[in-house]
Short mmCIF file of C-alpha atoms in Angstrom, two decimals:
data_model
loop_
_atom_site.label_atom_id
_atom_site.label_comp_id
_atom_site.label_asym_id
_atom_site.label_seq_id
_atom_site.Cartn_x
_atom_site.Cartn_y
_atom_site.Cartn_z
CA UNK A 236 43.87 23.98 -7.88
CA UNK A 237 43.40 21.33 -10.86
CA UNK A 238 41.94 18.86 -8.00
CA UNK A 239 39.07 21.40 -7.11
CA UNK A 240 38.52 21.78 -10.31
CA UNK A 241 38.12 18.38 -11.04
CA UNK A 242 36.04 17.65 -7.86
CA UNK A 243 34.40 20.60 -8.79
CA UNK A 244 33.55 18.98 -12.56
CA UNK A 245 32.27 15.41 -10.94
CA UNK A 246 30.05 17.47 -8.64
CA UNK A 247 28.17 18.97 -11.20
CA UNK A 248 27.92 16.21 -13.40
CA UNK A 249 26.49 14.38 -10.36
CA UNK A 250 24.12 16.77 -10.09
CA UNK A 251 22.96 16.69 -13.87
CA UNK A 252 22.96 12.43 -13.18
CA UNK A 253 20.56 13.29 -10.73
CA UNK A 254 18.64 15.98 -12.17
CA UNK A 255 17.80 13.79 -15.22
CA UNK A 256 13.95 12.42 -15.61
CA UNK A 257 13.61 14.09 -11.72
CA UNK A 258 11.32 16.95 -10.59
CA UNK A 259 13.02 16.63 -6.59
CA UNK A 260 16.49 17.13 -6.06
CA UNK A 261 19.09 17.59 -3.61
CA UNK A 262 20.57 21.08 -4.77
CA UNK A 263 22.36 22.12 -1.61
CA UNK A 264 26.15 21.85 -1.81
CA UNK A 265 26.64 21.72 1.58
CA UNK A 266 27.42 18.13 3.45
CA UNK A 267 25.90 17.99 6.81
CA UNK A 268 25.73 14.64 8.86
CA UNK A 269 23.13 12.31 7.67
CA UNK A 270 20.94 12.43 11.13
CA UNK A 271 20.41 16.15 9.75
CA UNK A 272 17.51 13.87 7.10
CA UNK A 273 15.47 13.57 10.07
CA UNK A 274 14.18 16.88 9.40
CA UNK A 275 12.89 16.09 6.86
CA UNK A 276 11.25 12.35 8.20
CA UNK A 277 9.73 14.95 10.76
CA UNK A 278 7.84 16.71 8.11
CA UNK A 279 7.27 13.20 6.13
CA UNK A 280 5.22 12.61 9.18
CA UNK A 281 2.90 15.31 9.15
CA UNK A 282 2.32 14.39 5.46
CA UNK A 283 1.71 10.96 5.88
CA UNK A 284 -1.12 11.82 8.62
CA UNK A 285 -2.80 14.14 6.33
CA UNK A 286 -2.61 11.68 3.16
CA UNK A 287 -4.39 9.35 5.55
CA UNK A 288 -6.70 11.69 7.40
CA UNK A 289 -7.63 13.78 4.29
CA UNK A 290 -8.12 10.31 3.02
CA UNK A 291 -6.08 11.28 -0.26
CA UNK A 292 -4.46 7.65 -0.40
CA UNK A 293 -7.82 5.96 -0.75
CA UNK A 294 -8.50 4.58 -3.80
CA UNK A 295 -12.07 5.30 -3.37
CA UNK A 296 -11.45 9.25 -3.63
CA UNK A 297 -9.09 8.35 -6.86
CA UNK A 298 -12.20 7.00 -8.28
CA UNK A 299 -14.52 9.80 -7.48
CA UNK A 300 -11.66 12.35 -8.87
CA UNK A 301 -11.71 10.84 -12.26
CA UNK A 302 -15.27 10.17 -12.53
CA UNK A 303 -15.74 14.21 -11.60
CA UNK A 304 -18.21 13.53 -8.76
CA UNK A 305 -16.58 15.12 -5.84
CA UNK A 306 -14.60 17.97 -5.68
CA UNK A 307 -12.34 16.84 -2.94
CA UNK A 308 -9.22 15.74 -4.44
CA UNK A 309 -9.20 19.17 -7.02
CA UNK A 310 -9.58 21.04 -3.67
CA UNK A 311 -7.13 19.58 -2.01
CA UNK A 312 -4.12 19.47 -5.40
CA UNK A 313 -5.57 23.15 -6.17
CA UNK A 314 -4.87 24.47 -2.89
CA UNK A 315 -1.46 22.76 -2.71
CA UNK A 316 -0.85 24.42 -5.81
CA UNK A 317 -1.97 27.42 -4.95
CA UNK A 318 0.27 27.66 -1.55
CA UNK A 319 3.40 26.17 -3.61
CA UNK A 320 3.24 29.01 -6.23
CA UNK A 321 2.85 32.05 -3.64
CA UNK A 322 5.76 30.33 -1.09
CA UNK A 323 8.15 29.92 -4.53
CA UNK A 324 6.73 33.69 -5.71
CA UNK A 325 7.94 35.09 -2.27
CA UNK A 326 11.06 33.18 -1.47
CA UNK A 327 12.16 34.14 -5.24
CA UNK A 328 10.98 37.86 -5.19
CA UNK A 329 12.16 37.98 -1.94
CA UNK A 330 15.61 36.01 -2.42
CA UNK A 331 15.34 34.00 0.62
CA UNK A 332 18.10 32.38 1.74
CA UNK A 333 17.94 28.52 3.00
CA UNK A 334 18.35 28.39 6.74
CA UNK A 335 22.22 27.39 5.94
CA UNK A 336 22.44 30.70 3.98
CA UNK A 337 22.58 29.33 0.49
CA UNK A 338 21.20 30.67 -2.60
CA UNK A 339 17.78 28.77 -3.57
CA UNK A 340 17.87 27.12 -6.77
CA UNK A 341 15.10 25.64 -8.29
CA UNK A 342 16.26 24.05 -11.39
CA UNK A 343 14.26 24.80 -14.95
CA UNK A 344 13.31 21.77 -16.59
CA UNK A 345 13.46 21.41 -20.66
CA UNK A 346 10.45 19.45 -21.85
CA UNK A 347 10.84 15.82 -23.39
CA UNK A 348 8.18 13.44 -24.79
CA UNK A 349 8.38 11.44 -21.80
CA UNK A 350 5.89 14.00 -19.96
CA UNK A 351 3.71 12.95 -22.40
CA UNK A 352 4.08 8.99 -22.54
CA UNK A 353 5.31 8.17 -19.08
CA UNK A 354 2.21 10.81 -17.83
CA UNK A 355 -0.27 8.94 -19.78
CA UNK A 356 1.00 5.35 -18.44
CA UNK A 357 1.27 6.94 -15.03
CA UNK A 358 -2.20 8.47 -14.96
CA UNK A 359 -3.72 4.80 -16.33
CA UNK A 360 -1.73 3.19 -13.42
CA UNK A 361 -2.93 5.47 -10.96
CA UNK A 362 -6.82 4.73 -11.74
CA UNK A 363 -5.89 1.53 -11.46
CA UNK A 364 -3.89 1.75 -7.95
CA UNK A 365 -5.46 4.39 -7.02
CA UNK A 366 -1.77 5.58 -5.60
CA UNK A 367 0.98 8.16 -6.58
CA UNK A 368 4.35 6.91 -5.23
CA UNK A 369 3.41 8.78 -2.31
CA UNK A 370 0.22 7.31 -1.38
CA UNK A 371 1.93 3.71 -1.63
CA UNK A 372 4.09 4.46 1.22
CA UNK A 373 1.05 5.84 3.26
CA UNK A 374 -1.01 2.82 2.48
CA UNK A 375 1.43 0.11 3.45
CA UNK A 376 1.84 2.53 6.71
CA UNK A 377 -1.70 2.69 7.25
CA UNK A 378 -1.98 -0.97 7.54
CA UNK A 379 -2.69 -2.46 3.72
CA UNK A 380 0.08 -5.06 3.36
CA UNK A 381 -0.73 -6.10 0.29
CA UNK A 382 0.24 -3.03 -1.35
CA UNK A 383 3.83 -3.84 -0.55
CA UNK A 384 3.39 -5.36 -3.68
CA UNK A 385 2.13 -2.72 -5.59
CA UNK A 386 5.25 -0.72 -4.30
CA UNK A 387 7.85 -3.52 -4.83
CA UNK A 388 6.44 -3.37 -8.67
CA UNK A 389 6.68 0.31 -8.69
CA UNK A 390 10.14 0.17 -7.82
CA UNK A 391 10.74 -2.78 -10.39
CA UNK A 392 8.56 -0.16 -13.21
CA UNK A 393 11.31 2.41 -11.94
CA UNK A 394 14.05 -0.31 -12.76
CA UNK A 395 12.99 -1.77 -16.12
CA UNK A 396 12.63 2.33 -17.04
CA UNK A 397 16.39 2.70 -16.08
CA UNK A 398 17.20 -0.38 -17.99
CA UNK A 399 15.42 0.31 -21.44
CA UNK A 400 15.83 4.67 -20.95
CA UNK A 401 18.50 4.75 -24.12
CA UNK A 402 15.53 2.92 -26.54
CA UNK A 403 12.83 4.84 -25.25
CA UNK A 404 12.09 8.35 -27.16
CA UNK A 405 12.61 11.59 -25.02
CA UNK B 213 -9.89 17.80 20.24
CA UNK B 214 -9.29 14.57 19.45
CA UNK B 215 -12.64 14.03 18.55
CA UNK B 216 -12.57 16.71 15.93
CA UNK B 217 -8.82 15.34 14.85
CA UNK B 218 -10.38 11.41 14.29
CA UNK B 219 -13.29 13.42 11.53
CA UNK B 220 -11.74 13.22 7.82
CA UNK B 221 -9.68 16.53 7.62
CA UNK B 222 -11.21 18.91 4.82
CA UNK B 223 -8.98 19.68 1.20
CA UNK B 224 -8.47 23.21 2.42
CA UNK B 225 -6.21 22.02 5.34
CA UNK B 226 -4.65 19.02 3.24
CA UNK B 227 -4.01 21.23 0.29
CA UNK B 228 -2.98 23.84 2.00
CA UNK B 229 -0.12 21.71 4.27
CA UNK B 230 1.10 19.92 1.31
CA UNK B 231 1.36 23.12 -0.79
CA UNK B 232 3.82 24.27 2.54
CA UNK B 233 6.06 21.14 1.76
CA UNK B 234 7.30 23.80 -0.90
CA UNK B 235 8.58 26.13 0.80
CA UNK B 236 9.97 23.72 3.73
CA UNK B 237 11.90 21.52 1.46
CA UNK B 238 13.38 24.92 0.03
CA UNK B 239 14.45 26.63 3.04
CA UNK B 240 15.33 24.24 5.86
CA UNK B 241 17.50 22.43 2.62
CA UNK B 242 17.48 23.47 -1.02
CA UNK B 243 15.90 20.58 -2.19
CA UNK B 244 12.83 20.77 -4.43
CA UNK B 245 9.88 18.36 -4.07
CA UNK B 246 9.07 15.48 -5.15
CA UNK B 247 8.45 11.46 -4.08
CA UNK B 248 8.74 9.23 -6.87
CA UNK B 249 12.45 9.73 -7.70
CA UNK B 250 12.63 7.82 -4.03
CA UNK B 251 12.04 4.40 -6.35
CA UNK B 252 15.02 5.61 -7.94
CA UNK B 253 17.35 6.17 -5.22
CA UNK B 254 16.30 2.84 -3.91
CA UNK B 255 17.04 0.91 -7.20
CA UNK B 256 20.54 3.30 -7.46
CA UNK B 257 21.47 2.25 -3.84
CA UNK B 258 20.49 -1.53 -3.60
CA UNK B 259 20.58 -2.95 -7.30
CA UNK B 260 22.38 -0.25 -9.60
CA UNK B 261 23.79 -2.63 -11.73
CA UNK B 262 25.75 -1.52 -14.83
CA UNK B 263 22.87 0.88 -15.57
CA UNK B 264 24.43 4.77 -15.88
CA UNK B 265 20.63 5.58 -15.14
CA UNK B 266 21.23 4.51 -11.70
CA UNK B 267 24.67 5.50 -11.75
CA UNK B 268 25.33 8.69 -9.05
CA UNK B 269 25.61 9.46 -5.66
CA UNK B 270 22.04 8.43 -4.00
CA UNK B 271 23.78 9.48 -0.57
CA UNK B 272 23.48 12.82 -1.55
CA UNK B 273 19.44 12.45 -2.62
CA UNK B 274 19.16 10.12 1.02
CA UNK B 275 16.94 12.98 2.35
CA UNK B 276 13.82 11.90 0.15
CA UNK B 277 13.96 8.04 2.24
CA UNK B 278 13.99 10.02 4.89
CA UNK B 279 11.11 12.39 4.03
CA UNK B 280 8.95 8.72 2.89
CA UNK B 281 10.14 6.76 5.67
CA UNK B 282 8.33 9.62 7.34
CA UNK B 283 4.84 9.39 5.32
CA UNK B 284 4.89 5.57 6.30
CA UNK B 285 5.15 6.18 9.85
CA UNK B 286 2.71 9.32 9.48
CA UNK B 287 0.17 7.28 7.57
CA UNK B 288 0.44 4.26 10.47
CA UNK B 289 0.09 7.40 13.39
CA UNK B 290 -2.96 8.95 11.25
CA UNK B 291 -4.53 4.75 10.92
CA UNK B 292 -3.67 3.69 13.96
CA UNK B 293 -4.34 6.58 16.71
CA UNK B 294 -6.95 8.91 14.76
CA UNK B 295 -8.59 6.23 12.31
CA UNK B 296 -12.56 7.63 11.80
CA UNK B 297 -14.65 4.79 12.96
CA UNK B 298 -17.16 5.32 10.19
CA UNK B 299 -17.25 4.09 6.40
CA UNK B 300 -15.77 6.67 4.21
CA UNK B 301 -18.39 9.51 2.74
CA UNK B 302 -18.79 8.99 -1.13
CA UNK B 303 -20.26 10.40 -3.71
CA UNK B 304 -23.30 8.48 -3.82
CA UNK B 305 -22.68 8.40 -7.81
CA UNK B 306 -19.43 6.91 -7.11
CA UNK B 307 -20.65 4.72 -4.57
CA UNK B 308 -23.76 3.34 -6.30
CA UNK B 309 -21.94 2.63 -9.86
CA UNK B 310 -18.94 0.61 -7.54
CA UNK B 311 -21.67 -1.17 -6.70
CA UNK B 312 -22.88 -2.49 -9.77
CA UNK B 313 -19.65 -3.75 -10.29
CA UNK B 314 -19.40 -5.64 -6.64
CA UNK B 315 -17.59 -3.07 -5.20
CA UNK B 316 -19.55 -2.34 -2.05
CA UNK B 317 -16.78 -2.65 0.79
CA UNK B 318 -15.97 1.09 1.78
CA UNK B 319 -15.35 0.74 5.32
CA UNK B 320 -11.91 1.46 4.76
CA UNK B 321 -9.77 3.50 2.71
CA UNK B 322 -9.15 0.88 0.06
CA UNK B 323 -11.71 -1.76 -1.13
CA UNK B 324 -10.99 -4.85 0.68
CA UNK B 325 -13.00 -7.12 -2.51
CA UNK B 326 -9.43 -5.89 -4.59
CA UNK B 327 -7.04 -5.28 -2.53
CA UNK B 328 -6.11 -8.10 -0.17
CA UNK B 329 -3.78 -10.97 -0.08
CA UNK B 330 -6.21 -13.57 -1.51
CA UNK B 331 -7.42 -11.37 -4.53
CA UNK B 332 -3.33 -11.13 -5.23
CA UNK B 333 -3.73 -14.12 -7.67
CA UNK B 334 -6.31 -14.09 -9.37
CA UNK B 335 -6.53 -12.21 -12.61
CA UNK B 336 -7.74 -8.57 -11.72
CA UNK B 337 -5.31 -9.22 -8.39
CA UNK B 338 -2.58 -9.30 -10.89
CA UNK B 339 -3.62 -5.99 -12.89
CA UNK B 340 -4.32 -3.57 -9.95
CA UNK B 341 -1.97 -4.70 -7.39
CA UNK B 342 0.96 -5.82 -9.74
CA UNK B 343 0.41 -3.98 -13.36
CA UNK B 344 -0.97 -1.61 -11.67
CA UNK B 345 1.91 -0.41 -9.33
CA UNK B 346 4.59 -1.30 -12.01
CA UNK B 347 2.86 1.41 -14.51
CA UNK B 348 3.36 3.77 -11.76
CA UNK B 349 6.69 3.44 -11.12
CA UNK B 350 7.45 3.11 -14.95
CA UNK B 351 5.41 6.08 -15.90
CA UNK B 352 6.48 8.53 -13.63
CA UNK B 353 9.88 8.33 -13.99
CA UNK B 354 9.68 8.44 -17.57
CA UNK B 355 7.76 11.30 -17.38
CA UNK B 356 10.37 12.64 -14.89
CA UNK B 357 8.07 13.30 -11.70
CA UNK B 358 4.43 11.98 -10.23
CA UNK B 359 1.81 13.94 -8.51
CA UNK B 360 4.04 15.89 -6.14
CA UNK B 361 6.80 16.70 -8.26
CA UNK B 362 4.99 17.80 -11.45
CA UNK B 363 1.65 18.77 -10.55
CA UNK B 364 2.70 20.56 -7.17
CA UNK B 365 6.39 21.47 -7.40
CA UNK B 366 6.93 21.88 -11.05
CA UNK B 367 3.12 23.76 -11.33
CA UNK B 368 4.43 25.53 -8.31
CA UNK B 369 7.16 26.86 -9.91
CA UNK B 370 5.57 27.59 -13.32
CA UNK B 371 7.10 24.84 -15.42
CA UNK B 372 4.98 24.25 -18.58
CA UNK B 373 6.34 21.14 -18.90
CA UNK B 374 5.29 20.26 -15.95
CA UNK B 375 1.57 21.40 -17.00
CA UNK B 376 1.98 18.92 -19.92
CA UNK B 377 2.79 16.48 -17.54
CA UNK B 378 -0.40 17.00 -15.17
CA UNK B 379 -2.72 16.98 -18.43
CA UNK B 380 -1.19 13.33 -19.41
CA UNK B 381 -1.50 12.13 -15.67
CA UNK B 382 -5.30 13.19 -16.11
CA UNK B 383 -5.77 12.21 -19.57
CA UNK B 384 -4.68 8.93 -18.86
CA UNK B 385 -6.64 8.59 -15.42
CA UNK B 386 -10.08 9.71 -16.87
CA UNK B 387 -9.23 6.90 -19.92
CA UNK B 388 -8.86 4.33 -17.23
CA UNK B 389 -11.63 5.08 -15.41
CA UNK B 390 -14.17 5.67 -18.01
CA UNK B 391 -12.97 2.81 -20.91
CA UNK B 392 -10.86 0.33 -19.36
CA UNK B 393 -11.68 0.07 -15.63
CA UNK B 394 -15.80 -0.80 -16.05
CA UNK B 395 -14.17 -3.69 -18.04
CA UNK B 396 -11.05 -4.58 -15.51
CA UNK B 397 -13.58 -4.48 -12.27
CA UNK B 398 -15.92 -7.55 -13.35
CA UNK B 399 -12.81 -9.63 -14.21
#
């Protein structure tokens, strides 16, 4: 009994480890093998062809989104949005079950001042990239080599963040 | 068909698949979504270090390298077998103030006068290939989620801090773009 307690104690505080500074997160309980991922490389498919066919990874359309001269880009986030917020509305009105049978739990998030800093140094690095996270991945797919750079310095942003979190104000 | 598939896709049927990400992620898995907390997983699983930030079990958060290993090889599909032969359709406000600033390349989705392996080392190489992606990765995980997991999930969901979030990422874009970048693209 004290052992499932316990395990059950490290779980959670592995899931608050990974909850922390995170907007996606792994809230099933349930272990499956790890082939079951693919599902979800099958969808990361259709997404990458639609970053690249919508053209959403080009840093031309960044450039037109900022400078307010084509509504493309607030199309296509406003749409997303809009199809997020009726599919969460449903599935929690609704109390859909995952297709496991577990309780969906999307996790509230407490506000820090790192949406405000890290946002504003994001949103200057992304006029400069003209890339999200996700977009890097789709470019060095679609071909652009060099932006394996620009990702390998993403992840080392990610790292120094990690390193210095403790100094920096939340 | 495949004609009409090779034609840039309009927002509607972007938006409207990545808005059905949501849901997906949700009920094929309980996990909520979001991409750049994959720079995290990566650092946690090949250089966590004595750093408690990188300090849990990425096996369990494995799915999201599996869900961008999957936009790579979606993004080479979408390049490789239903590339549009033509130059990409600007704004021709966009287009014509690029040029003024040598940026007249837009035959393909990036600008080939920035981002290429010889521009790398020179100054403005340095700034948007290698400042450039390390503010991304720095600044979204500080503010705790990028495009996807702010502006879609946590919008999605109705997290105001979230909405803060999407503000900053805009504030800080439309800075960029107006006061810094006319400066940074005649380096």
């Amino acid at each position: 009994m004290s052992t499932n307690l316990e395990q059950a104690s490290t779980a959670d505080a592995d899931l608050s480890a990974r909850e922390l500074d995170a907007m996606c997160v792994n809230e099933s309980e349930l272990k499956h093998p790890w082939w079951y991922n693919f599902k979800y490389t099958v969808w990361g498919i259709l997404f990458g062809i639609v970053f690249v066919k919508a053209e959403i990874i080009s840093w031309f359309r960044i450039q037109e989104m900022f400078r307010f001269e084509s509504f493309h880009m607030y199309g296509v986030i406003g749409t997303a949005v809009f199809v997020g917020l009726i599919s969460v509305q449903l599935i929690q009105r609704l109390k859909l079950r995952t297709v496991h049978g577990e309780t969906i739990h999307i996790p509230k998030k407490e506000f820090n001042k790192g949406n405000l800093d890290g946002g504003l140094i994001f949103g200057l690095g992304r006029a400069i990239t003209g890339a999200c996270p996700g977009p890097l991945f789709a470019q060095v797919g679609a071909g652009f080599s060099v932006v394996i750079v620009t990702f390998l310095s993403a992840v080392a942003g990610t790292y120094v963040y990690g390193r210095f979190r403790d100094k920096l104000p939340h | 068909m495949l004609e009409t598939l090779k034609q840039p896709w309009p927002w509607y049927v972007a938006g409207a698949l990545i808005g059905l990400t949501v849901p997906y992620l949700l009920l094929v898995g309980n996990k909520t979504f979001g991409i750049s907390s994959s720079l995290r997983h990566l650092c946690a699983a090949c250089m966590p270090g004595d750093i408690t930030f990188f300090k849990y079990d990425w096996k369990k958060e494995a799915w999201n390298l599996f869900f961008v290993g999957g936009i790579a090889i979606g993004a080479f599909i979408g390049a490789q077998f239903l590339s549009n032969p033509d130059p990409i359709i600007l704004a021709e406000s966009t287009q014509a103030y690029l040029a003024t600033k040598g940026i007249t390349d837009t035959t393909q989705l990036l600008p080939s006068e920035i981002f290429s392996w010889d521009q790398l080392f020179t100054v403005r190489g340095l700034i948007f290939i290698v400042l450039g992606g390390f503010m991304v990765g720095f600044g979204t995980r500080w503010a705790g989620g990028c495009t996807s997991g702010h502006a879609i999930m946590g919008l999605s969901s109705l997290q105001w801090p979230s909405l803060v979030a999407t503000i900053m990422f805009m504030v800080g874009g439309i800075v960029m773009t107006w006061f810094i970048l006319p400066y940074l693209l005649t380096l």
